[in-house]
Structures are given as structure tokens and as C-alpha cells.
Amino acid sequence: MNTIPIRHKWEPYLWLLPSLLLMSIFVVFPIGIVFKLSVSEISKSGVVRGFIGLKNFRDAFRDPAFGTVMLNTAVWVVSVVGLSTLLGFITAMALNAKFFGRKVARSIVVFPWATSLVIQASVWNYIIKGEYGNLNNILLNLGVIKSAVNWRATYQIEFAWECGVGIFVTIPFVAFTVLAGLQSIDDAYYEAATVDGAGFWKKLRHVTIPLVKPSLTVCTVLNIIYVFNSFPIIYTITKGAPANKTDTMVTLLYMRAFYDNQKGPATAMSVIGFAILCVCAGAYMMTTMRKEEA
Amino acid sequence: MKKIAALILVMLLALGCVAFAEGDEITLDVIICQYGPNTQDWFLGTGMDGTNFVDKFEAENPGIKLNLEVVSWNDVYTEVSTRIQNNNAPDILNIDVFANYAADGLLLPVKDYCPDELFEDFFPSFIAQSVIDDTVWAVPDLASARALYVNKDILDEVGVEIPTTWAELEDACQAIVDFYGGDVYPWGIDMTTDEGQAAFSYYVWNNDGGFVDADGNVALNSDKNVEAIEFAIGLVNKGFTNPNPATQTRYDLQDMFGAGKLAMVIAPNQLPSYLADKGYEVNWETAALPVNEGATPGATGVMDRVMAFKDDEYPDQAARNEAIGKFLTFFYAPENYVGWVSMEGFLPAVNSSVAALVEADPSFEAWLAVLDSCQFYPTALDNWDAIKQGVIDVEQQALTGGDVKTLLDDLQAKIAG
Amino acid sequence: MRPSTPETVRRANLRALAVALLAAALALAMLCLPLYRFSATVFAKKSGNTFVGDEKYQAVRAEVEAEAARRAEVTGRMPQIVENVTERTNSKGEKTSMVAFEVREVMRRTGWQFIASGLGCGKVLLAALICLVAALALLGAGLPGAMATDWPTLPASKRVPRRIAAALGLLALLLIPVFMMGCNLAFSRQIKLASDGFAKPGLEALLEKLDRFLYDGAAGEDTLSLMGGVAYGPTWALRALIALLAAFTLGALMLSEGHPAEALRRALLYAFVIALCALILYPYYVMVITGFRSNAETTDMYFQHLLPTKWVWSNLSDIINRGVPRYLLNSLMLSVGATGIALLCGIPAAYAMARMRFAGKKAFLGFVIMSQMFSPVVLLVGISRLMNAIHLNDSVWGLMFINAAFNQAFAIWLLRGTFVSISSEMEQAACIDGCNTVSAMLRVLLPMAAPGIVTTLIFVFINAWNEYTISTVLISTAANKPITVGITQFSSFNMIEWQYLFAAALVATIPVVILFMCIEKHLAAGLTAGGVKG
């Protein structure tokens, strides 16, 4: 085992202490407050009154938009995490191959991550504006289209754009995690596979994926959490309009808290979201990690 | 590692101590909304003849410090409500709503801090908009009035007159569509989450409907309202409007109007200065909003407010009230207030500045007349926020195919019940 | 792989050559066929307040028919007359009607006519033609005497011409979509701009060419208005041309490489990387060109200019005057501080996780992951209350701790992976030599783990640099705002000053990108350790 001897039983905990302290003060304490607020009555302007039990949760579940928004959230998380993982994987494979200009390409791929989400969302919001957006500008002036196109004709399309932007900004994170995994694979594995007569797909299935999987696991868990909680893209591009049909859970609860002044149910919703995440991410982690250990 | 943990704790404590140290002077936390590109510069930069509001105020009022923040409208509700939840409300707040704050007992009555002389200066009809239970809770900081703007060149080319009724409006829209095809949108509608309630008022108030009935009770599902909203949605469905009313904001519409892509739009009185700033050259004219045949016209006015929050922990309440009063007196003094109102092209809320404003821009006079006849949102209702978001939701649901009558019935049941 | 004998090579080459020659010949033939079909208005007349059959109608009808007859004399074919009647009842119950006459003609133009027209699109087509002919010539030079030579042993004098031929074939193929884009520019885009009143330079010349090309010079001054009613579309011959050029390219590729699979795979790789990079750079291109436009041009609804007509560099000084440097400085302090704190707390924790055995290890890991599960948006109220309590409200210091705390999970995950991947032998030796664990870590492990630490550093730095929501609520003094919050002043209530927003966004992005580029090498190395063994 790759461990070192320790002198006292309590020593490891001492090492963990700063991190624990930091997180307890700045993350756990606010989480505690959220839990407390979720069972408190909160006035419209935000004054916290007493304990009211689970009324906030009942109201949250009864929210007319709750069903639509849960569905949207599922679509959002699955499509963004799923597609960005797939595309990130392909990107990593491409960036791992030897070709002219690889260093430049790698630097470019990190760009979307180096820009804050608010800015990314604003740029894309500008790009797809039908009236003066840049997509129409560039396509018209290059002669690709004959007349300006309304790129956000229906809310379904707008939601698809939002997912697209989500995927766009998530790819670099996945790509670099996978790339790191790819780089560490010993060429000997591939040579052995070639000798065995394995083609591209066989090598991918039997060598690449199994070896990259561990690094993907934690990356995916964090990704699920970040994407579920992602807020600026939807808030900037549609604000959930029309009628919460493009909202996800986090944007809905933000709108409920600060636009509709239903602060109690909004807080309850955030606890519900937390529970959902715990179950999903937890289940994912359990299954993948158990397999690894086995 | 103990050292690091200790260091962090020490640092926290030290910072805490620094923050506790307070002097004799009073500091007022002020939150101002960002009305346009010049707001921040006027209050904090160099936009007030080379100086700024805060510096000038502090120089003239020794002993009072301003901790003034200009917040974008996107973030101001978040910030204010977070601060209220933490018992950390600002001393002075500039925002559009006040009823919830008053209902929670957070506000000081205006009488407590506003000098009589200043109070007399406000337009009485404006002050009346901020009264709940005979107490005035806020004072207006500015107003704007909405009117119909038409692109005269487009209308002339098509050969239609400025529509005054809904029927004429539909005719004009059809004629413009026939003439231009898809190149020009005849009519602008903004049903966005930001300001969809304005669209609601444009149609229901011009059909003898409204948010409330004659007795002041919420009446959202009246037949008149249903008819009005069905008419508005009908305009969208017939292809007479901008394509995405749920996400195209008033500013998108103003840009379209400026570019000659939109023939008619309902916009506030500061539209001309917006167009001029952006360099648009449009031959525009204003007119009253079209009404449904037989209905009384109703203009829409919008007003924002300044209010003061209680701070029971402050030792010397009288001194605090006096400081707030000084802030208001300074703000509404003509030499400052005229600059503030005209900077973004708004309309004033006090008499003392009217003369100077009219002198600077004679067109103000006509607008002041419009303002007199304006109806305002029923912001004094304590469920105004629910009404506002509710009607926006109804509009957006209707845009995606919902039935207006059912939607308004449901909303009424939810609000009244 | 089957062994290749001279005979099989010769046969394969012949096959490929046949494909290439046949495709080229057919492609040339396609140029003689019509590539575009135009349904063009050659004359139009509208008449309002008319009803079919009345006097006014008759008069206009006669005028239109005379024009059609005149047209028939020029072209030798009688054009079609289309009559459109719009009837409407207005709100007052009056019936009105409008009759619109159009003299329409269906026209087809062959490739050679395009080339002869002198239009931009014609020039592109000519270029494609030249590429094809040159490719044929090169094949002619690269084949004789080497038909049976196995591909890997081809001499350069034979291989290079074949490769260039394939490349030229590809170029010709790619020029066809460019040709179609050129057609759109000439037949609709510039006409539309001109009729909206924004004439581009060279419009006169373009109209003259279009007049000759479509109307045999008969339209004269009316060309612009007539062109407004032209509908056009590619014919099957143009689509066939694309397929044929693709076939030619493939043939040439087989001649130069033998088996095109590997070459295709390379091409696919380059295509993917180029497309990806183009997509990723696109928003930055938008930021650059919009950030330096004038205010009016950012919302130009006629899409007049691809690039700013005038690069307004003063946007940069404007945003500097509006406080951007101060915000940048705050962001820098905040990110550096957050990174420092995150590492100071994260390294020991990761060290313990990687090197020590103790009860509750999994619980700690679970705790770390759980701590990430609330969106900062959700925690706003809690965080704000906490900050009030410890008097770190409205301070960059508070933001540092918050950001450090929110990045602990990531930092610990990466660092632990790095440490695990490094053998502990050296540390064990150091411990036996009398070092305590602290100095074993500091002196032995950390230097070796440098790449992983650099990676963590950059991740945390970027996350802190990009944080927005918490800062919005916590920071109220303008002088304390980080850049993400500072730039919201350019987008108040959706009245967005796009040029300032994007100029500031660029300024905010550049430092991070530079940092990233400098450190890219370490990044990959660090992630290797962090990821795989994690």
C-alpha cells in the first residue's frame, strides 16, 4: 500500500482539519440555514417568521410549473452531461492523436472554460438574436442563407439552444479529463491489441474506455452537480419564458424566490433539488466506484 | 497545519474587529437602481458636472456618509430580499414596489423623515399611489408615461392613418403585412418576464378592464380583460407582431423601431432620446394608445419610488431620520434633480423642477399633461407581485396556445382565493 | 492485408483511373447543363382600387401585354403573365381590391454562362474548373510508367503529382458550395441590401452584369427592382456536379495512396479539429468584432457589415473609465486569495486521504461531494447571513473564503489523485531518517507533485475568476466588485450596451486564457495523475 506510517491515531484528522473547517463554516453552515428556512414561514419581502412544518414543501410540489420543470431539468442534465461527455471524449481522442498544430488546438479547446458562464451566455444570446444577431450576420454576408432566419422560433428551439450552450461550455472540462487519461495509457496496450488483430473500434472498447473510465467517474459526478445547479445560461437567454417552459429547477426556484416572492416554497425546492442530486449522484458514485473496487 | 487553521481564525477575528469600529458620524446605506448607462456615473463617477452625487452630498452635509450602491434591475430584487432575510436592509431604497415591505412593517412612514416643505412639493396624485391605510410609505423618484410611437414613413408609404381603434389597428397591420411581406413587423408586443404586465395594462385599460374593479378588488378575469388579452394574442397569432413576444424585451422592440423594422410600438416617453443616443433616424410621431371601440382610453404610467427602512437598533432615531430627510432634500433640490430626471429622459415627480425642465425641453409639457391622465399599476396591493407575475404567466401561456379565459379564471381564483 | 502484386496494383490503379476520368468527363459535361433555374419577374405592375374586368383593369392589362410582347421579341419566347388579385374588406365594411401583374419568365443558366458572366460566383466556378483541369493534367504526369508500382514504393516524382491532383480535386469540390454562396450574394443578398437603401460599393457594376446575365441587357435601370422578385434554385446538374467531383477526388486519392481509408481518417481528424476550433473561437470572434463596433452598429438589423466599418477603439478607454481596471484587480486578488486558501486547506486533506489509513475516510469523501450539491444561488441567503455574522460582507476577503470552500471538492479530488500516483517510498525513507510527516510532505512530496498542484491551482483560479452570483449579492461597494459583477453595469434591465459588455468580457477573458496557455503542458500532466488514479 502506498501509505506512510503515522504516529498518533488522531493525526490524519488534524490534516483534514483546515479543509473541514473551511467547508463547515462556508458551506455547511449556509446549507444548514437553507434547511432551517425551508421549514420556516418567510414573508414576501423576506422577513423570516416561525416554524411552519412542511407547508413550503407542499406548496413547492403543488407549483403548477413543477412537472414541466422537472422534465426540463431531466432533459437538461441528461443531454448536457451525456452529450458533453460523448463530445468531450471524441475531442480528447482527436487531441490525443499526433497532428500538425496540436498544441494550438489544445489551447483553443480550453477557451470556453476560461470565460465565465454569464459572458458565454450573453454572447450566445447575442449570436442567436434573429433581428441583429451575429449568426444571421455571418451567414447572410457569406451567402449561406438567403434571408434572415429566426433562430429562436419556438421555445423548444430556444431550450435546445440553451442545452447546446451548456454542452459547449462543458466540453473542455470533460475533454481535458479524458485527455489526461488517454495520455497515461501505455502504448504497449495498443501494440498488444494490434498484434491480436484488433481494429479501431475493438481497441476503443477493450483498451481505451476501460482505462479512461476511472477518471471519467468523478468528473461525471461533479459534472452532474454543476450542470444541475447551472443557472446563468437559462437565466440570460430566456429567463424561463414562456411561462416557465424553459426553466430548470434552479432557475425556477430563483424566479419564485426573487420575482414571484414565494420565498418559502423556493427554499423548499432547493432542498428537494439537493435530495434529488444526492440520490442521483450518490447512486452513480456507488455503482461505478463499487465496480472499480471489485 | 494547526498554524494555518489558527491563522485563518485569527484573520477572521481581526477583520471582525475592524468592521466593528464605528465613528460618530452616521452612514446611510443607499441602493439605487440602474436606469441607464449614465446612472452609475452620475451617482459615483464624474457624471454630475465633473463631480458626483455622493461626493457633493457629503461635502454639503458633514457628518453623514453615504454607502451608495447602484444595482442593475436584474439583481436588485435578489439583493434587497437577501438583505432583508438577514436583517440587513438598506436605509434608503430606490425600487418600484413597496407594499410587501410596508406589510412586513419594515418601512418608516414618510412623515417621519420627509421635511414638510419637500412633501408638499410632490405631485399629490403620485403620492396617492404610495398610500396604504392612510399612511404614505414611499415617495416617487421619477415617472414615465407610455404612448404609441409610429414610424410615419412606413405608414405613409403603405397609405394608412395612425390607428385609434383596435379595428383600425388590425387594418393597418394587415395593410403593412401586405405591403412589406415579412420585412417590417407592424406592431410591437413585449410579453417578457421583465415587463409583460405593461402589455397587459395597454390592452385591458383600453377596453375598460383592469387589474382591479371599481371597488379596488382584484378582478383579473372580467370579460373585458379576456377580450383584451385575446385581442393582443390574436395580433401575435395573425403574424402582425414581432416574432418572439415572450423573449423580446422593450429594448429589442425599440431597436427594431429605430431600424425601421417595426412600424408601431408602445414605448415610454424617453424613446426619442434612446433613438438619438443610438443614432437611429426615424420619422416618428406619437399618439394615444388605440382603444377598443366604445371604450375610454387609458394611458399607462409607470412610477418608481424611494423609501426608507426602519433600523430599530440605531441608537439615535431622530438623527437618523434627519439624515434621511437631508438625503431626500438634497436629491430633490432642483439643481440636482433636474439633472437626474433629464439624464435618462424621465418625467419629474416634484413641482419645483417642472419649470426648469420645460424650459430645457418644451416637449416635456405635453408629456406632463399625459402623465396627469395616466393610470398606474395598483402597486399598493400587497399581492401586486403575484398579480404581476400572474398576468405575465397568463400571457406567455396564451402565446403557447393556452385559452385566455381559462387562464385568467385560474389566476383570479388563485389570487382572490 | 492481401499482398499486392504488380498485377493487382495495376488493376486497382486502372479502376481508380477509370473512376476519376469518367467523373471528370461527366463533371465537364455538367457545366454545359443548366446549373441554376431562375423564375424571374421581367416586368411588374400594381394597380390599387381595381376590380377584375373594369376599365382601369383593362388599361393596365393592355400595358402589361404590350410589355410581354416586346420581351418576346428580344428572347424569342412568349413569357408568362401572372395576375394576383387581393380582395379585402376593411373594418368599415368597404371592399377594396388590388391587382398585381407580373410578367414571369423561367430561365436556366449553364455553367459556361456563369463563367462568362463575370459575376463573382462565375469566377469561383472558373476556379473550380481550373482546379479540375490541372488535377487531370497532374494525373497525366503522375501515372505513365508507374501504373504497376506498389504505392509505398512510388517515387516522389510520381507520388507528389497524384497527391496534388487529389488535393485539387478536393479544392474543386469545396469551391462548389462557395459558388452557391456567391450566387446567393449576387442574386439576393446585395439586391436586398440595395433595395433597403444600403448600396455597397460596386453595386452598379453588379447590376450591369446581372442585367446582361439574366435579362440580356433589356432590363437597364429596372434591374434592381426586377431582381427583387427573382426566385432561384440549383438544378439536379449542380448536385450531380458535387457528387462527380467527390468521385474524382476519391479516385485521385486511391491513385496516390492505394487504400484511401487511412487518408480519409486523417482528413476526418483534421476536419473535426478544424470544425471544433472554429466553433469554439466563434463566440470570441463575435466578442472581438462586436466589442469594437459603434453602439448603433451592434444592433444593425440589416446585417450590413461582417466586420465593424470603423474599429471603435475608444470602447476600450470607455470601459477603463467606467472602472474595469479596478474590477480586474479585485478579481485578481480574489482569485489568487481563493486559490491560496483552497490549496492550503486542500493539500493537507488530500495528503491524508492519499497517504494515511484512518476510519471515516469514505465519510469524508462523501461529505466533500455533498458539500458541492447546493447551487450557490440557493445558498445566497445562508452565505449572506454568515458573512454578516463574521463581518466579511462586502469584502473581497469574504469572497476568497467562499470560493476556496466551494472548490474544495475539486481541489481535494485532483490533489489526492496526484499524490496517490507518486510512490511513497521516498517519504517513507524520509520518515525513517527522522523527518516528521510534515517535512516529509513539504520536502519530498510537494516538489514531485508540482504539476498536479499547478493544475489544481489553475482550476480553482478559473472557477473563482468566473464566479458571479455570490459576488453580486455580497458586494455592494463599487470599488470591491469583481469583474464578473462589474460588467453587469453594461447590461441594465436588458438594455444592453453590447459593445462595452463584449469589450469588457474580452478584457476579462484574456488574462485567464494567457495563464491557461502558459500552463497547458502542466495541465495535461497534472490531470493525468489526478484523473486516472483517482
PDB file of N, CA and C in Angstrom, chain C residues 396-458:
ATOM      1  N   VAL C 396     -13.682  41.634  -0.365  1.00  0.00           N
ATOM      2  CA  VAL C 396     -13.049  40.652  -1.239  1.00  0.00           C
ATOM      3  C   VAL C 396     -12.589  39.454  -0.417  1.00  0.00           C
ATOM      4  N   TRP C 397     -12.230  39.703   0.853  1.00  0.00           N
ATOM      5  CA  TRP C 397     -11.778  38.601   1.726  1.00  0.00           C
ATOM      6  C   TRP C 397     -12.848  37.532   1.858  1.00  0.00           C
ATOM      7  N   GLY C 398     -14.067  37.985   2.072  1.00  0.00           N
ATOM      8  CA  GLY C 398     -15.156  37.031   2.220  1.00  0.00           C
ATOM      9  C   GLY C 398     -15.291  36.164   0.985  1.00  0.00           C
ATOM     10  N   LEU C 399     -15.210  36.804  -0.165  1.00  0.00           N
ATOM     11  CA  LEU C 399     -15.336  36.058  -1.419  1.00  0.00           C
ATOM     12  C   LEU C 399     -14.228  35.026  -1.559  1.00  0.00           C
ATOM     13  N   MET C 400     -13.027  35.392  -1.095  1.00  0.00           N
ATOM     14  CA  MET C 400     -11.915  34.437  -1.180  1.00  0.00           C
ATOM     15  C   MET C 400     -12.259  33.152  -0.447  1.00  0.00           C
ATOM     16  N   PHE C 401     -12.732  33.293   0.794  1.00  0.00           N
ATOM     17  CA  PHE C 401     -13.038  32.100   1.584  1.00  0.00           C
ATOM     18  C   PHE C 401     -14.160  31.299   0.947  1.00  0.00           C
ATOM     19  N   ILE C 402     -15.192  31.997   0.493  1.00  0.00           N
ATOM     20  CA  ILE C 402     -16.321  31.302  -0.128  1.00  0.00           C
ATOM     21  C   ILE C 402     -15.858  30.499  -1.339  1.00  0.00           C
ATOM     22  N   ASN C 403     -15.106  31.159  -2.196  1.00  0.00           N
ATOM     23  CA  ASN C 403     -14.657  30.463  -3.402  1.00  0.00           C
ATOM     24  C   ASN C 403     -13.735  29.305  -3.071  1.00  0.00           C
ATOM     25  N   ALA C 404     -12.869  29.526  -2.088  1.00  0.00           N
ATOM     26  CA  ALA C 404     -11.987  28.439  -1.682  1.00  0.00           C
ATOM     27  C   ALA C 404     -12.823  27.264  -1.194  1.00  0.00           C
ATOM     28  N   ALA C 405     -13.825  27.553  -0.385  1.00  0.00           N
ATOM     29  CA  ALA C 405     -14.645  26.479   0.176  1.00  0.00           C
ATOM     30  C   ALA C 405     -15.399  25.745  -0.919  1.00  0.00           C
ATOM     31  N   PHE C 406     -15.930  26.498  -1.891  1.00  0.00           N
ATOM     32  CA  PHE C 406     -16.704  25.848  -2.938  1.00  0.00           C
ATOM     33  C   PHE C 406     -15.840  25.064  -3.906  1.00  0.00           C
ATOM     34  N   ASN C 407     -14.536  25.257  -3.837  1.00  0.00           N
ATOM     35  CA  ASN C 407     -13.673  24.500  -4.742  1.00  0.00           C
ATOM     36  C   ASN C 407     -12.915  23.391  -4.025  1.00  0.00           C
ATOM     37  N   GLN C 408     -13.240  23.181  -2.749  1.00  0.00           N
ATOM     38  CA  GLN C 408     -12.520  22.144  -2.011  1.00  0.00           C
ATOM     39  C   GLN C 408     -12.668  20.770  -2.643  1.00  0.00           C
ATOM     40  N   ALA C 409     -13.862  20.428  -3.053  1.00  0.00           N
ATOM     41  CA  ALA C 409     -14.086  19.081  -3.581  1.00  0.00           C
ATOM     42  C   ALA C 409     -13.169  18.823  -4.763  1.00  0.00           C
ATOM     43  N   PHE C 410     -13.159  19.779  -5.658  1.00  0.00           N
ATOM     44  CA  PHE C 410     -12.346  19.620  -6.854  1.00  0.00           C
ATOM     45  C   PHE C 410     -10.869  19.561  -6.507  1.00  0.00           C
ATOM     46  N   ALA C 411     -10.448  20.463  -5.619  1.00  0.00           N
ATOM     47  CA  ALA C 411      -9.040  20.516  -5.252  1.00  0.00           C
ATOM     48  C   ALA C 411      -8.606  19.215  -4.599  1.00  0.00           C
ATOM     49  N   ILE C 412      -9.420  18.724  -3.672  1.00  0.00           N
ATOM     50  CA  ILE C 412      -9.024  17.507  -2.960  1.00  0.00           C
ATOM     51  C   ILE C 412      -8.984  16.329  -3.912  1.00  0.00           C
ATOM     52  N   TRP C 413      -9.969  16.267  -4.799  1.00  0.00           N
ATOM     53  CA  TRP C 413     -10.002  15.161  -5.763  1.00  0.00           C
ATOM     54  C   TRP C 413      -8.732  15.147  -6.620  1.00  0.00           C
ATOM     55  N   LEU C 414      -8.397  16.308  -7.180  1.00  0.00           N
ATOM     56  CA  LEU C 414      -7.224  16.374  -8.057  1.00  0.00           C
ATOM     57  C   LEU C 414      -5.939  16.091  -7.297  1.00  0.00           C
ATOM     58  N   LEU C 415      -5.800  16.723  -6.129  1.00  0.00           N
ATOM     59  CA  LEU C 415      -4.550  16.589  -5.389  1.00  0.00           C
ATOM     60  C   LEU C 415      -4.358  15.166  -4.883  1.00  0.00           C
ATOM     61  N   ARG C 416      -5.446  14.577  -4.421  1.00  0.00           N
ATOM     62  CA  ARG C 416      -5.337  13.219  -3.916  1.00  0.00           C
ATOM     63  C   ARG C 416      -4.865  12.296  -5.036  1.00  0.00           C
ATOM     64  N   GLY C 417      -5.454  12.465  -6.217  1.00  0.00           N
ATOM     65  CA  GLY C 417      -5.046  11.641  -7.343  1.00  0.00           C
ATOM     66  C   GLY C 417      -3.565  11.799  -7.638  1.00  0.00           C
ATOM     67  N   THR C 418      -3.112  13.039  -7.608  1.00  0.00           N
ATOM     68  CA  THR C 418      -1.691  13.295  -7.854  1.00  0.00           C
ATOM     69  C   THR C 418      -0.823  12.583  -6.827  1.00  0.00           C
ATOM     70  N   PHE C 419      -1.182  12.738  -5.566  1.00  0.00           N
ATOM     71  CA  PHE C 419      -0.353  12.162  -4.510  1.00  0.00           C
ATOM     72  C   PHE C 419      -0.340  10.647  -4.601  1.00  0.00           C
ATOM     73  N   VAL C 420      -1.498  10.062  -4.899  1.00  0.00           N
ATOM     74  CA  VAL C 420      -1.565   8.598  -4.970  1.00  0.00           C
ATOM     75  C   VAL C 420      -0.654   8.078  -6.074  1.00  0.00           C
ATOM     76  N   SER C 421      -0.577   8.858  -7.156  1.00  0.00           N
ATOM     77  CA  SER C 421       0.200   8.372  -8.292  1.00  0.00           C
ATOM     78  C   SER C 421       1.706   8.441  -8.037  1.00  0.00           C
ATOM     79  N   ILE C 422       2.102   9.159  -6.993  1.00  0.00           N
ATOM     80  CA  ILE C 422       3.531   9.248  -6.691  1.00  0.00           C
ATOM     81  C   ILE C 422       3.861   8.215  -5.618  1.00  0.00           C
ATOM     82  N   SER C 423       4.918   7.476  -5.868  1.00  0.00           N
ATOM     83  CA  SER C 423       5.276   6.423  -4.917  1.00  0.00           C
ATOM     84  C   SER C 423       5.661   7.034  -3.573  1.00  0.00           C
ATOM     85  N   SER C 424       5.298   6.348  -2.495  1.00  0.00           N
ATOM     86  CA  SER C 424       5.558   6.913  -1.175  1.00  0.00           C
ATOM     87  C   SER C 424       6.906   6.470  -0.613  1.00  0.00           C
ATOM     88  N   GLU C 425       7.675   5.718  -1.407  1.00  0.00           N
ATOM     89  CA  GLU C 425       8.934   5.191  -0.884  1.00  0.00           C
ATOM     90  C   GLU C 425       9.840   6.280  -0.332  1.00  0.00           C
ATOM     91  N   MET C 426       9.971   7.337  -1.094  1.00  0.00           N
ATOM     92  CA  MET C 426      10.881   8.410  -0.669  1.00  0.00           C
ATOM     93  C   MET C 426      10.454   8.988   0.670  1.00  0.00           C
ATOM     94  N   GLU C 427       9.138   9.174   0.801  1.00  0.00           N
ATOM     95  CA  GLU C 427       8.657   9.744   2.061  1.00  0.00           C
ATOM     96  C   GLU C 427       8.895   8.783   3.212  1.00  0.00           C
ATOM     97  N   GLN C 428       8.634   7.497   2.919  1.00  0.00           N
ATOM     98  CA  GLN C 428       8.862   6.516   3.974  1.00  0.00           C
ATOM     99  C   GLN C 428      10.314   6.564   4.416  1.00  0.00           C
ATOM    100  N   ALA C 429      11.204   6.660   3.422  1.00  0.00           N
ATOM    101  CA  ALA C 429      12.627   6.749   3.744  1.00  0.00           C
ATOM    102  C   ALA C 429      12.888   7.986   4.578  1.00  0.00           C
ATOM    103  N   ALA C 430      12.282   9.076   4.178  1.00  0.00           N
ATOM    104  CA  ALA C 430      12.491  10.323   4.903  1.00  0.00           C
ATOM    105  C   ALA C 430      12.001  10.183   6.340  1.00  0.00           C
ATOM    106  N   CYS C 431      10.902   9.504   6.534  1.00  0.00           N
ATOM    107  CA  CYS C 431      10.348   9.342   7.868  1.00  0.00           C
ATOM    108  C   CYS C 431      11.295   8.521   8.738  1.00  0.00           C
ATOM    109  N   ILE C 432      11.866   7.472   8.118  1.00  0.00           N
ATOM    110  CA  ILE C 432      12.805   6.652   8.873  1.00  0.00           C
ATOM    111  C   ILE C 432      14.033   7.481   9.256  1.00  0.00           C
ATOM    112  N   ASP C 433      14.409   8.393   8.360  1.00  0.00           N
ATOM    113  CA  ASP C 433      15.562   9.259   8.638  1.00  0.00           C
ATOM    114  C   ASP C 433      15.260  10.279   9.722  1.00  0.00           C
ATOM    115  N   GLY C 434      14.045  10.293  10.204  1.00  0.00           N
ATOM    116  CA  GLY C 434      13.757  11.179  11.334  1.00  0.00           C
ATOM    117  C   GLY C 434      12.934  12.388  10.973  1.00  0.00           C
ATOM    118  N   CYS C 435      12.619  12.529   9.693  1.00  0.00           N
ATOM    119  CA  CYS C 435      11.717  13.630   9.345  1.00  0.00           C
ATOM    120  C   CYS C 435      10.343  13.337   9.932  1.00  0.00           C
ATOM    121  N   ASN C 436       9.601  14.359  10.282  1.00  0.00           N
ATOM    122  CA  ASN C 436       8.209  14.096  10.622  1.00  0.00           C
ATOM    123  C   ASN C 436       7.374  14.154   9.356  1.00  0.00           C
ATOM    124  N   THR C 437       6.114  13.823   9.479  1.00  0.00           N
ATOM    125  CA  THR C 437       5.284  13.747   8.270  1.00  0.00           C
ATOM    126  C   THR C 437       5.177  15.097   7.574  1.00  0.00           C
ATOM    127  N   VAL C 438       5.154  16.166   8.358  1.00  0.00           N
ATOM    128  CA  VAL C 438       5.011  17.487   7.737  1.00  0.00           C
ATOM    129  C   VAL C 438       6.184  17.771   6.816  1.00  0.00           C
ATOM    130  N   SER C 439       7.389  17.571   7.333  1.00  0.00           N
ATOM    131  CA  SER C 439       8.511  17.910   6.465  1.00  0.00           C
ATOM    132  C   SER C 439       8.676  16.882   5.372  1.00  0.00           C
ATOM    133  N   ALA C 440       8.215  15.644   5.603  1.00  0.00           N
ATOM    134  CA  ALA C 440       8.251  14.655   4.518  1.00  0.00           C
ATOM    135  C   ALA C 440       7.388  15.151   3.364  1.00  0.00           C
ATOM    136  N   MET C 441       6.233  15.680   3.722  1.00  0.00           N
ATOM    137  CA  MET C 441       5.354  16.166   2.672  1.00  0.00           C
ATOM    138  C   MET C 441       5.963  17.375   1.980  1.00  0.00           C
ATOM    139  N   LEU C 442       6.390  18.336   2.795  1.00  0.00           N
ATOM    140  CA  LEU C 442       6.875  19.586   2.216  1.00  0.00           C
ATOM    141  C   LEU C 442       8.113  19.375   1.369  1.00  0.00           C
ATOM    142  N   ARG C 443       9.064  18.587   1.887  1.00  0.00           N
ATOM    143  CA  ARG C 443      10.364  18.497   1.201  1.00  0.00           C
ATOM    144  C   ARG C 443      10.376  17.454   0.110  1.00  0.00           C
ATOM    145  N   VAL C 444       9.611  16.368   0.322  1.00  0.00           N
ATOM    146  CA  VAL C 444       9.731  15.250  -0.618  1.00  0.00           C
ATOM    147  C   VAL C 444       8.563  15.212  -1.605  1.00  0.00           C
ATOM    148  N   LEU C 445       7.358  15.253  -1.060  1.00  0.00           N
ATOM    149  CA  LEU C 445       6.211  15.007  -1.934  1.00  0.00           C
ATOM    150  C   LEU C 445       5.869  16.217  -2.805  1.00  0.00           C
ATOM    151  N   LEU C 446       5.791  17.377  -2.181  1.00  0.00           N
ATOM    152  CA  LEU C 446       5.302  18.541  -2.930  1.00  0.00           C
ATOM    153  C   LEU C 446       6.120  18.837  -4.177  1.00  0.00           C
ATOM    154  N   PRO C 447       7.447  18.820  -4.109  1.00  0.00           N
ATOM    155  CA  PRO C 447       8.188  19.095  -5.352  1.00  0.00           C
ATOM    156  C   PRO C 447       7.821  18.127  -6.465  1.00  0.00           C
ATOM    157  N   MET C 448       7.605  16.854  -6.070  1.00  0.00           N
ATOM    158  CA  MET C 448       7.283  15.882  -7.117  1.00  0.00           C
ATOM    159  C   MET C 448       5.862  16.080  -7.650  1.00  0.00           C
ATOM    160  N   ALA C 449       5.017  16.595  -6.786  1.00  0.00           N
ATOM    161  CA  ALA C 449       3.616  16.733  -7.182  1.00  0.00           C
ATOM    162  C   ALA C 449       3.334  18.074  -7.859  1.00  0.00           C
ATOM    163  N   ALA C 450       4.407  18.820  -8.128  1.00  0.00           N
ATOM    164  CA  ALA C 450       4.221  20.178  -8.653  1.00  0.00           C
ATOM    165  C   ALA C 450       3.225  20.263  -9.822  1.00  0.00           C
ATOM    166  N   PRO C 451       3.327  19.387 -10.832  1.00  0.00           N
ATOM    167  CA  PRO C 451       2.385  19.531 -11.953  1.00  0.00           C
ATOM    168  C   PRO C 451       0.933  19.431 -11.514  1.00  0.00           C
ATOM    169  N   GLY C 452       0.656  18.476 -10.641  1.00  0.00           N
ATOM    170  CA  GLY C 452      -0.714  18.311 -10.163  1.00  0.00           C
ATOM    171  C   GLY C 452      -1.175  19.523  -9.382  1.00  0.00           C
ATOM    172  N   ILE C 453      -0.263  20.098  -8.616  1.00  0.00           N
ATOM    173  CA  ILE C 453      -0.631  21.271  -7.830  1.00  0.00           C
ATOM    174  C   ILE C 453      -0.908  22.450  -8.754  1.00  0.00           C
ATOM    175  N   VAL C 454      -0.098  22.561  -9.780  1.00  0.00           N
ATOM    176  CA  VAL C 454      -0.318  23.640 -10.754  1.00  0.00           C
ATOM    177  C   VAL C 454      -1.688  23.495 -11.387  1.00  0.00           C
ATOM    178  N   THR C 455      -2.043  22.263 -11.730  1.00  0.00           N
ATOM    179  CA  THR C 455      -3.353  22.025 -12.330  1.00  0.00           C
ATOM    180  C   THR C 455      -4.468  22.472 -11.400  1.00  0.00           C
ATOM    181  N   THR C 456      -4.386  22.016 -10.175  1.00  0.00           N
ATOM    182  CA  THR C 456      -5.412  22.379  -9.204  1.00  0.00           C
ATOM    183  C   THR C 456      -5.519  23.886  -9.082  1.00  0.00           C
ATOM    184  N   LEU C 457      -4.346  24.475  -9.018  1.00  0.00           N
ATOM    185  CA  LEU C 457      -4.279  25.926  -8.877  1.00  0.00           C
ATOM    186  C   LEU C 457      -5.047  26.608  -9.989  1.00  0.00           C
ATOM    187  N   ILE C 458      -4.807  26.152 -11.204  1.00  0.00           N
ATOM    188  CA  ILE C 458      -5.440  26.837 -12.323  1.00  0.00           C
ATOM    189  C   ILE C 458      -6.949  26.586 -12.335  1.00  0.00           C
TER     190      ILE C 458
END
